[in-house]
XYZ file of C-alpha atoms in Angstrom:
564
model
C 92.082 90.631 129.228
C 94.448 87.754 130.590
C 98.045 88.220 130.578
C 99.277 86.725 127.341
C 96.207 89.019 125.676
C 98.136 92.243 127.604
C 101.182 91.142 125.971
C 100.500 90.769 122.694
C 98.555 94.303 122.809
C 101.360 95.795 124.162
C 103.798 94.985 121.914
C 102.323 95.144 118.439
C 104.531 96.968 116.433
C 102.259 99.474 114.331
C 103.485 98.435 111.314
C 102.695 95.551 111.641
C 98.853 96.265 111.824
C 99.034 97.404 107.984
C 98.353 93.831 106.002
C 98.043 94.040 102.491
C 94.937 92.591 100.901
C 95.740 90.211 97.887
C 92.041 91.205 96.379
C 92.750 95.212 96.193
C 96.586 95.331 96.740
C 96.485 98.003 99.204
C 97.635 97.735 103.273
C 94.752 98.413 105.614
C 94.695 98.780 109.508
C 93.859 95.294 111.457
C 93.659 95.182 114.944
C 94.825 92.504 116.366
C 92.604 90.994 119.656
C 93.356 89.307 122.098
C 93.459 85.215 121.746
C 90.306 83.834 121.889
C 89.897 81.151 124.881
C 89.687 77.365 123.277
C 86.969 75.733 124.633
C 86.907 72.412 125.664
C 85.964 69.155 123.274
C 83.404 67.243 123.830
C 83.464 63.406 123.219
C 82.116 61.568 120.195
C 78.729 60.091 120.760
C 77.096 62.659 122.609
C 78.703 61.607 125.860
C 79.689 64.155 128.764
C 82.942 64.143 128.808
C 84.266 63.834 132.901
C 85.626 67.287 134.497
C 89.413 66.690 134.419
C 90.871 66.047 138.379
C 92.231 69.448 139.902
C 95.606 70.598 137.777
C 95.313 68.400 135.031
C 94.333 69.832 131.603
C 92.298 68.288 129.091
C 94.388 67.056 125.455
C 92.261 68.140 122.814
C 91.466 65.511 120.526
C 93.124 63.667 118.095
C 92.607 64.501 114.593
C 93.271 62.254 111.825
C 94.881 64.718 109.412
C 96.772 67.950 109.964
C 93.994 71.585 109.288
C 95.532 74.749 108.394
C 96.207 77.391 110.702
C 93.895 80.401 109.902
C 96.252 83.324 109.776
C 95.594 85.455 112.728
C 94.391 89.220 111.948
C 97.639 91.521 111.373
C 100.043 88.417 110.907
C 101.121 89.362 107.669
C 103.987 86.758 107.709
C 101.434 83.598 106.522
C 99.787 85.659 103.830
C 101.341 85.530 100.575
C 102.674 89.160 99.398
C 101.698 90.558 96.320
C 104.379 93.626 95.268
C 102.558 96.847 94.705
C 103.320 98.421 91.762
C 104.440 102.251 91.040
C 100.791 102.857 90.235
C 99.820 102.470 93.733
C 101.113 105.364 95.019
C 98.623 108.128 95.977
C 100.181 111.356 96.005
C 99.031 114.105 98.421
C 100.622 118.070 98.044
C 101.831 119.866 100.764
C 104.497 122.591 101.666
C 107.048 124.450 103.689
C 109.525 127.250 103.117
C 109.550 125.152 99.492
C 105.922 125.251 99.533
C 104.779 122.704 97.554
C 106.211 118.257 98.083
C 104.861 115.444 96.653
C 103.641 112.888 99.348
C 103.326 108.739 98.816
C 100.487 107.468 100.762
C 100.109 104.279 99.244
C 97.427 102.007 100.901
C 96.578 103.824 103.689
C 93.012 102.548 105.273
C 90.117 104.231 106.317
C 90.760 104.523 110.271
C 94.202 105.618 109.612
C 93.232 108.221 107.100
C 90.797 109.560 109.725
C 93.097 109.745 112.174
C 95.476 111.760 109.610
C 92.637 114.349 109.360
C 92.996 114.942 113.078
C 95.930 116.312 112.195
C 95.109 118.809 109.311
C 94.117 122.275 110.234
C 91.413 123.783 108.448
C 90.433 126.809 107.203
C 86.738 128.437 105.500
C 87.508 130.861 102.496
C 84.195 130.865 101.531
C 83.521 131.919 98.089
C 86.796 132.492 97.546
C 87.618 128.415 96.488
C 85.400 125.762 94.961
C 82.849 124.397 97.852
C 83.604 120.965 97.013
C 86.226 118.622 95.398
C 85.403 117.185 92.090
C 87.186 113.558 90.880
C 85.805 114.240 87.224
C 87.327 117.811 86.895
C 90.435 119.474 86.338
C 91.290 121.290 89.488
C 94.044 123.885 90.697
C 95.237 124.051 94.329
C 96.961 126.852 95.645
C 100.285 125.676 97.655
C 101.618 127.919 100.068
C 104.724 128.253 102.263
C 104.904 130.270 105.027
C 107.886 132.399 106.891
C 106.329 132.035 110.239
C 108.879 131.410 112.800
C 106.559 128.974 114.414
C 107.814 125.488 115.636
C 110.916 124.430 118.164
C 114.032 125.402 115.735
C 112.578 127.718 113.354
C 113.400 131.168 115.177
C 116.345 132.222 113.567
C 114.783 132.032 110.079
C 112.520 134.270 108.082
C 111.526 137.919 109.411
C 111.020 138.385 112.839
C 108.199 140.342 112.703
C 106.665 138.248 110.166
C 102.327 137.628 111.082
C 102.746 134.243 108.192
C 103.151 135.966 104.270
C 103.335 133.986 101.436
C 106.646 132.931 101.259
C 106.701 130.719 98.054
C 103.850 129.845 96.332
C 103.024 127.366 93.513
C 99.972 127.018 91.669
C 99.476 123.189 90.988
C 96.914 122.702 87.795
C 95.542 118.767 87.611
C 94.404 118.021 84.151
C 90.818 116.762 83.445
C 92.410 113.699 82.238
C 94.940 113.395 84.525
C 97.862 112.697 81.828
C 99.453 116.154 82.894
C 99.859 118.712 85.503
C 102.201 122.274 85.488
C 103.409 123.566 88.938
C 103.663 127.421 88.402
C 105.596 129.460 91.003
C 104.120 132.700 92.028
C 107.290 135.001 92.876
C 107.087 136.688 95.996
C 108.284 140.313 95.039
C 105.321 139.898 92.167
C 104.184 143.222 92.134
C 100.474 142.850 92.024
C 96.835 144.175 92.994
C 95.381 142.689 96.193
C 91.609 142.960 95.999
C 89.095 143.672 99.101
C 89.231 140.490 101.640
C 87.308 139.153 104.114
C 89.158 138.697 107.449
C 88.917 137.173 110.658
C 90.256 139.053 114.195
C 92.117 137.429 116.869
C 89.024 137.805 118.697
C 86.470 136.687 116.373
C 85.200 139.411 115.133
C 84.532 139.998 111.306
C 86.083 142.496 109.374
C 86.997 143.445 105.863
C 90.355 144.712 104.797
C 90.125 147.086 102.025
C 92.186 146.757 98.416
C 95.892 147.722 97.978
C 97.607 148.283 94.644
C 100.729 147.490 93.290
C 101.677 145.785 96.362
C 104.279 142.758 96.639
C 102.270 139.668 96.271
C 103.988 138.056 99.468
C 102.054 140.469 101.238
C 98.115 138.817 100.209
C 98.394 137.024 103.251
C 99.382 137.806 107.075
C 98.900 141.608 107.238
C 95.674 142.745 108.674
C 94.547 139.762 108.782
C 94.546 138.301 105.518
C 94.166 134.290 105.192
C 94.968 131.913 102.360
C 91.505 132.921 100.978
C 92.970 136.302 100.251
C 95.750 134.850 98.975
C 93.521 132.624 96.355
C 91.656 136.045 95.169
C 94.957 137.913 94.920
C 95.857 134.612 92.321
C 92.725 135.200 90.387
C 92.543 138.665 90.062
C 96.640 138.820 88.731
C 96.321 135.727 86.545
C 92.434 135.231 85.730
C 93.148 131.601 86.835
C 90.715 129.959 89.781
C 92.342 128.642 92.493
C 90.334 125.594 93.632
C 91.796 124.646 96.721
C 94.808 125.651 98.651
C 97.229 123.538 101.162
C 99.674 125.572 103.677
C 102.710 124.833 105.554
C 105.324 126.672 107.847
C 109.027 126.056 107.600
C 108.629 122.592 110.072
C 107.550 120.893 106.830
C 110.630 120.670 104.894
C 112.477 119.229 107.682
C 109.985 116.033 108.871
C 108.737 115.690 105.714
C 112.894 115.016 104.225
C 113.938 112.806 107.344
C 110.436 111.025 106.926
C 111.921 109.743 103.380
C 115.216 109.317 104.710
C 116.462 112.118 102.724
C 116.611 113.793 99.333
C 119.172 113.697 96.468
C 121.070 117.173 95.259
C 122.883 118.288 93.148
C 125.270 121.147 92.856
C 127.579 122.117 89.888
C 129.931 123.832 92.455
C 130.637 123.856 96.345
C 128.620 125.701 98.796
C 129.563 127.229 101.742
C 126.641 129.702 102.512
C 127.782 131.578 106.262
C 124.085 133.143 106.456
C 121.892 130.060 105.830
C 124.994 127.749 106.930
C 124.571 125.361 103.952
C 127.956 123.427 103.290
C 127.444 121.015 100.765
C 130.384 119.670 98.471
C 130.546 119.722 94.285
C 128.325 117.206 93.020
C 125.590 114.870 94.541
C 124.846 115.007 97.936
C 121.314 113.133 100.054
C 120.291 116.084 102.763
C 117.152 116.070 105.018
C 116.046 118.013 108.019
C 118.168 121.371 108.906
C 120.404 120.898 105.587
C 117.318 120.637 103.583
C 115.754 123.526 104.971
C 118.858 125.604 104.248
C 118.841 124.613 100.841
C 115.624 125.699 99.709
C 116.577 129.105 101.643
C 119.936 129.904 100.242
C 119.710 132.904 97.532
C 123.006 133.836 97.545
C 124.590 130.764 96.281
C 122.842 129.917 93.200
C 122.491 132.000 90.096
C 122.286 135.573 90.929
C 121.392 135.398 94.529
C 117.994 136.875 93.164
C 114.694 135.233 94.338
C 114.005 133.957 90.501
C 116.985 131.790 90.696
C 116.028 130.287 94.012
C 112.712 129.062 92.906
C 114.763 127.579 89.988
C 116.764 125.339 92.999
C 113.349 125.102 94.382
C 111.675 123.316 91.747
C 114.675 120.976 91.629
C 114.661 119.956 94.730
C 111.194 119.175 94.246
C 111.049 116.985 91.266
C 113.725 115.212 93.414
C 111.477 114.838 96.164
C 108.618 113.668 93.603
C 110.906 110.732 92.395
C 111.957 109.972 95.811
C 108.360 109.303 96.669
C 107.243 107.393 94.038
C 110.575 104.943 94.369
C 109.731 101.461 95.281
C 111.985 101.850 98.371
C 109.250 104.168 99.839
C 106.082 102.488 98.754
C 107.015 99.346 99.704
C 107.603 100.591 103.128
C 104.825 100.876 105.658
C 107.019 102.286 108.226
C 108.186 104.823 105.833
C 104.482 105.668 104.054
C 103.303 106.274 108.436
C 106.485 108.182 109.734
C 105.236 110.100 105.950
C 101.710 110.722 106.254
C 102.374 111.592 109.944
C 104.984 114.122 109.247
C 102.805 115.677 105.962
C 99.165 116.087 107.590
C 100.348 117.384 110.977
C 102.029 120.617 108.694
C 99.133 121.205 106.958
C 96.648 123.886 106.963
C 93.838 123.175 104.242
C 90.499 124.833 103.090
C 87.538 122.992 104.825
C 86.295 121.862 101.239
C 89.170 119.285 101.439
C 89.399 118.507 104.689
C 87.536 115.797 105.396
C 89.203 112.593 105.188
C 87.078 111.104 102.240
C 87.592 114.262 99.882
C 91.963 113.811 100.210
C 91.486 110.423 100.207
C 90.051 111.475 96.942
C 92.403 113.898 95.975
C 95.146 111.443 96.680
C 94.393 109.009 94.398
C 93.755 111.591 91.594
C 97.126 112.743 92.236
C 98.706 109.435 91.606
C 97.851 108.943 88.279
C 99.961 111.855 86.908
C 103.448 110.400 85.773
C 106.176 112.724 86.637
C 107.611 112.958 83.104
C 104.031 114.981 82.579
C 104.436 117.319 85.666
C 105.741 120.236 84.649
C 107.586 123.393 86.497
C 107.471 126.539 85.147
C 107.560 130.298 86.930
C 104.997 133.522 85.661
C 106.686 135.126 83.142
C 108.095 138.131 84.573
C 110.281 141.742 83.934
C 111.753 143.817 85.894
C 109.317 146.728 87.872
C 110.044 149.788 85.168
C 109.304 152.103 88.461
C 112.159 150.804 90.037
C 115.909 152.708 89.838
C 117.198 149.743 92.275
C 115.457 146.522 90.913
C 114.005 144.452 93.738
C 110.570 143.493 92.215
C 109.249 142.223 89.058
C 105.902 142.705 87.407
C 103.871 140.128 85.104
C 105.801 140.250 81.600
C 102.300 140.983 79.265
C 104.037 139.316 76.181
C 104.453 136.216 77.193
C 102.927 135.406 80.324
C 98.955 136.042 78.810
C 99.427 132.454 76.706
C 100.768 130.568 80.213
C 97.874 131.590 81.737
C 95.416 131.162 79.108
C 96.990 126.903 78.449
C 96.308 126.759 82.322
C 92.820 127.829 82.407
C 92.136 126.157 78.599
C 93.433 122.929 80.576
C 96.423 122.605 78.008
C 99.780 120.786 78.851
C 103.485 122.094 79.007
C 104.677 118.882 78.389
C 104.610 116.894 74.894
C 101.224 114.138 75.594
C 101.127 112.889 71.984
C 98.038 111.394 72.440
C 96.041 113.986 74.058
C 97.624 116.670 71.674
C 96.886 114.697 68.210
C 93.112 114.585 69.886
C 93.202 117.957 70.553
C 94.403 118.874 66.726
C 92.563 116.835 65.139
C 89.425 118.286 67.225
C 90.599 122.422 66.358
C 91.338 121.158 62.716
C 87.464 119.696 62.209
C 85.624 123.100 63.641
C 87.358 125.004 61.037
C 86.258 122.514 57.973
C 82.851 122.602 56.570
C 80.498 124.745 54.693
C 80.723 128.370 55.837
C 77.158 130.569 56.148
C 76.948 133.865 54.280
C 77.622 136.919 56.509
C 74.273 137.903 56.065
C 72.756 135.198 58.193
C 75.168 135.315 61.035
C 73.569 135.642 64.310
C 75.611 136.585 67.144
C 76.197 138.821 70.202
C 78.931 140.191 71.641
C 80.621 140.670 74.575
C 83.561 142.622 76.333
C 85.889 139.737 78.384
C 88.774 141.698 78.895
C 89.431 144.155 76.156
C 89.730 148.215 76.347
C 86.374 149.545 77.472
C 84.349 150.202 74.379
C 85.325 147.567 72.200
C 81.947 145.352 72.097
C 80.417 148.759 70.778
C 83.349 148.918 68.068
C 83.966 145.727 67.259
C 79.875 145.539 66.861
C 79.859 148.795 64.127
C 82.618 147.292 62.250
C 80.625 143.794 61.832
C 77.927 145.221 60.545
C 78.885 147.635 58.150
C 82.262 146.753 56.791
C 81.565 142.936 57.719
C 77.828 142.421 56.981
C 77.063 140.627 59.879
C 74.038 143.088 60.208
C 72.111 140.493 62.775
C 74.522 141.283 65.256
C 74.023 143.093 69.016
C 76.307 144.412 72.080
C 75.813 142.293 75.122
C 77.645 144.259 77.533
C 80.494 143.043 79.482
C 81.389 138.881 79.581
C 80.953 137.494 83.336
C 84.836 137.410 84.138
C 87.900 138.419 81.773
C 89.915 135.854 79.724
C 92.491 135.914 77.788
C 91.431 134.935 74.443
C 88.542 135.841 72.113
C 86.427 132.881 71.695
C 83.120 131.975 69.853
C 80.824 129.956 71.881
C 78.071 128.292 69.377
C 75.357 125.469 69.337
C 76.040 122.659 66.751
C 73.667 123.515 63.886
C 75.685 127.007 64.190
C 78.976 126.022 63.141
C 78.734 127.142 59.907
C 77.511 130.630 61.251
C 80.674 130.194 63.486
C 82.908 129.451 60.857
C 82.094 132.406 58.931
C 82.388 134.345 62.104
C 85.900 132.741 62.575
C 87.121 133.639 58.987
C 86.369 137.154 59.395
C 87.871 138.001 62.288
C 90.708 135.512 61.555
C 90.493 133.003 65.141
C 91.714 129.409 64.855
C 89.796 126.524 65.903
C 90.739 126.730 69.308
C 88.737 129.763 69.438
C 85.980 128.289 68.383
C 84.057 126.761 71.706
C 81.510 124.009 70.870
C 78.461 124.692 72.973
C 74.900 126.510 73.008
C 72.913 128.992 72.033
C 72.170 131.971 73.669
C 68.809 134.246 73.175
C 68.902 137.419 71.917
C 66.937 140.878 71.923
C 64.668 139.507 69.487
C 63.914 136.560 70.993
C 66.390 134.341 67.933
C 68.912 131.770 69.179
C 72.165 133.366 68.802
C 75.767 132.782 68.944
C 78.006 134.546 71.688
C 81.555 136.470 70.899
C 83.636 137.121 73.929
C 86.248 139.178 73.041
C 89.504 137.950 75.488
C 92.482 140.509 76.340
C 94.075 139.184 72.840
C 91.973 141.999 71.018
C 93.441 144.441 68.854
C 90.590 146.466 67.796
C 87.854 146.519 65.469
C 88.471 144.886 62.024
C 91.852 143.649 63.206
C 92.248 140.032 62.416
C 93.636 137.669 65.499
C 95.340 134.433 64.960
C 94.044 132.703 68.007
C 95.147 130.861 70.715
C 98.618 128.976 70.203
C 98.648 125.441 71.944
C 102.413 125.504 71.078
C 104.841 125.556 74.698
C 105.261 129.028 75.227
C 108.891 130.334 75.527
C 109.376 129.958 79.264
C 111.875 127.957 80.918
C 110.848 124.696 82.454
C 111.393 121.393 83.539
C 109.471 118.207 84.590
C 109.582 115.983 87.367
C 111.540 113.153 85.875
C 114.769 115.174 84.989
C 117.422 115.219 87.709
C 118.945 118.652 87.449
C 122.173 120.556 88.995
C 121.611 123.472 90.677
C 124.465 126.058 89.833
């Protein structure tokens, strides 16, 4: 390379490297090389032109009119700029003490991107997650924060002792249609069951780690081993919801991940002055990032009533903050700011090995993006206090109101009003319930126990067909996994068989699952009943499955909020 070639190489500001293409209106990575040597003109006429005498240069020829420069690669300066708009953003989840931020990674090319996945850490938990991402599906990603004291700063925070447990967790749901998502924190003192995990040794080896009831759910991973994997089963078995994927970060997140943005906006409805996590912030709105930002999300005893509840509350604040902050045209209209971003993000990131190639959250980001953040919704398990407990320092799952929350997650329904997706949905529950009903008599189904009190298939079966007369009716067993609600899963010519079905045991239309047949004893096509942890008991009529909000407390992403 000659010496002007060095030059330029050496001095290319990185940034500068990111040109955005007028055809897709995205940046992507150009190298720039070296200058190409001119060669020398030849005369008109096919004559040789004469070597020039020693230290004289050659003019190039004349040209009769002026030719356009051809913008060199990575010169964005003669290309004309198209703005990106908000909706080219692509938004990529990670975590920290907070657990769970919203990332802008707008336009970020293929070589970069791979480089990025250098950076993630990976992790196999098997059966445990979905073995692939899927752009056409609704999907649910785990999002976990560590109290590690790992990285240069970090010691004099979280437990000493602690092997890495699950700090603050948040359950991120995607809809299918991507008009919606709900963010549902997981409290740490969730007294729950951890089921049997697989784990790995420090030296390899493979173990399993047996089952441990009524346990705090911080404690599904770190101790004996337990990964994020464990951590995803421990979700499933308390809530019946899949986790699909899961990201993971340790406490360096919050702080690069704040100063990569330049900040985030807070609010406070009084002054803090917090001696054990050092927070000083005055009344009102304040921008913090790095150390201060950390401290925020960690202070307990400053908001509400110092209780872990109330600092998830500040929590999700300062995360639909963070959300807005990223999708601002200040940051993706920044290249500098999207790199020192994506940089900060994928280095504190420890992700299943289903998304960790850099194709699948290249993927995954620009799913992400098209959820507005007046549609993403935060919202905490409904929980009580643990009855066991004289001193109250964990809660349990409250079983009257969290069942529905679960059930709209899994049932892909949003927290937030979509008017258009809801009138669809209506219209949809109201049409299965109209029609021509069959006579009891010619109702085929069988039946199955998903959830309800051991027995009840049997029961529920005995009632049908002598105080019901569904008399072509048969016990199934058990469903493959638990739900919440009863359901009726039917072919199309047996919706009038399951609208009888429906009116008898009184279920709504969004019990009633459009689907096929199954084959019973006899060899007949047959509808299937599942009956969901909603059942009462034989003969006793249900009401179904409410798509109304449930009464929870939550906010969306759009709102900015005090904490107090």
């Amino acid at each position: 390379m000659d010496a002007p070639g060095r030059e330029r190489a050496e001095h290319v500001d990185p940034a500068d490297q990111w040109v955005l293409n007028p055809n897709t209106g995205e940046y992507e990575l150009r190298l720039t090389p070296a200058a190409p040597r001119r060669a020398v003109p030849q005369p008109r006429g096919g004559r040789t032109a004469r070597p020039a005498a020693p230290g004289r240069e050659v003019p190039p020829p004349r040209r009769r009119g002026p030719v356009p420069e051809e913008p060199l690669p990575g010169r964005r300066g003669r290309r004309p700029v198209k703005k990106t708009s908000k909706a080219k953003k692509a938004l990529l989840w990670t975590g920290g003490s907070m657990a769970f931020v919203l990332v802008a990674t707008a336009g970020a090319g293929y070589f970069y991107l791979k480089h990025l996945e250098g950076n993630v850490k990976t992790t196999d938990v098997g059966d445990a997650g979905a073995s692939s991402f899927k752009k056409d599906e609704a999907f649910n990603v785990l999002v976990i924060g560590t109290d590690k004291r790992t990285g240069e700063g970090n010691e004099g925070y979280g437990d000493a002792g602690s092997l890495g447990h699950a700090d603050t967790t948040i359950l991120l749901h995607v809809s299918k249609d991507r008009s919606n998502a709900t963010a549902l924190s997981i409290p740490r003192d969730l007294i729950v069951d951890i089921p049997e995990c697989p784990a790995t040794k420090d030296d390899g080896t493979e173990v399993t780690v047996g089952a441990q009831q009524d346990v705090r759910f911080n404690k599904s991973l770190g101790e004996s081993g337990r990964d994020p994997g464990c951590t995803m089963r421990t979700v499933k078995e308390a809530t019946g919801i899949q986790p699909d994927h899961f990201m993971m970060a340790d406490f360096n997140a919050v702080k690069t991940l704040t100063s990569a943005v330049d900040g985030v906006d807070v609010c406070v409805t009084k002054a803090v002055n917090d001696k054990e996590s050092k927070l000083v912030l005055p009344k009102g709105e304040s921008t913090i990032e790095g150390e201060r930002a950390l401290a925020f999300l960690r202070t307990r005893h400053s908001f509400g009533n110092q209780g872990d509840l109330d600092r998830i509350k500040v929590q999700q604040q300062f995360l639909g903050s963070l959300m807005r902050k990223m999708s601002s045209s200040d940051t993706l209209t920044n290249p500098k700011k999207l790199l020192k971003l994506a940089e900060a993000a994928t280095s504190a990131l420890t992700v299943d090995s289903a998304i960790g190639k850099v194709g699948t959250l290249k993927d995954m980001a620009l799913e992400l993006k098209k959820v507005p953040t007046k549609n993403i919704t935060f919202a905490t398990i409904p929980v009580v206090d643990n009855p066991a407990e004289k001193i109250k320092a964990t809660v349990i799952v409250d079983e009257t109101r969290a069942p529905q929350v679960f059930d709209m997650v899994r049932n892909d329904v949003s927290f937030t009003e979509v008017k258009a997706q809801q009138k669809k949905e209506a219209a949809a529950v109201a049409a299965r319930l109209k029609g021509t009903k069959a006579d009891a008599s010619q109702v085929r189904v069988q039946i199955l126990n998903g959830g309800a009190a051991s027995g009840s298939a049997q029961k529920q079966l005995d009632w049908l067909q002598n105080s019901a007369g569904v008399v072509k009716s048969e016990n199934a067993g058990n469903a493959d996994a638990d739900q919440a609600t009863t359901t009726i899963e039917y072919a199309p010519d047996q919706a009038d068989q399951a609208r009888r079905l429906a009116d008898i045991m009184g279920l709504s239309g969004s019990a009633m699952k459009p689907g096929k047949s199954v084959t019973n004893s006899q060899g007949q096509p047959t509808m299937t009943l599942i009956l969901g942890k909603d059942f009462k008991g034989a003969g006793v009529k249900l009401n179904g499955a409410s798509a109304e909000t449930p009464d929870v407390e939550k906010s969306t992403a759009d709102k900015v909020q005090c904490a107090s």
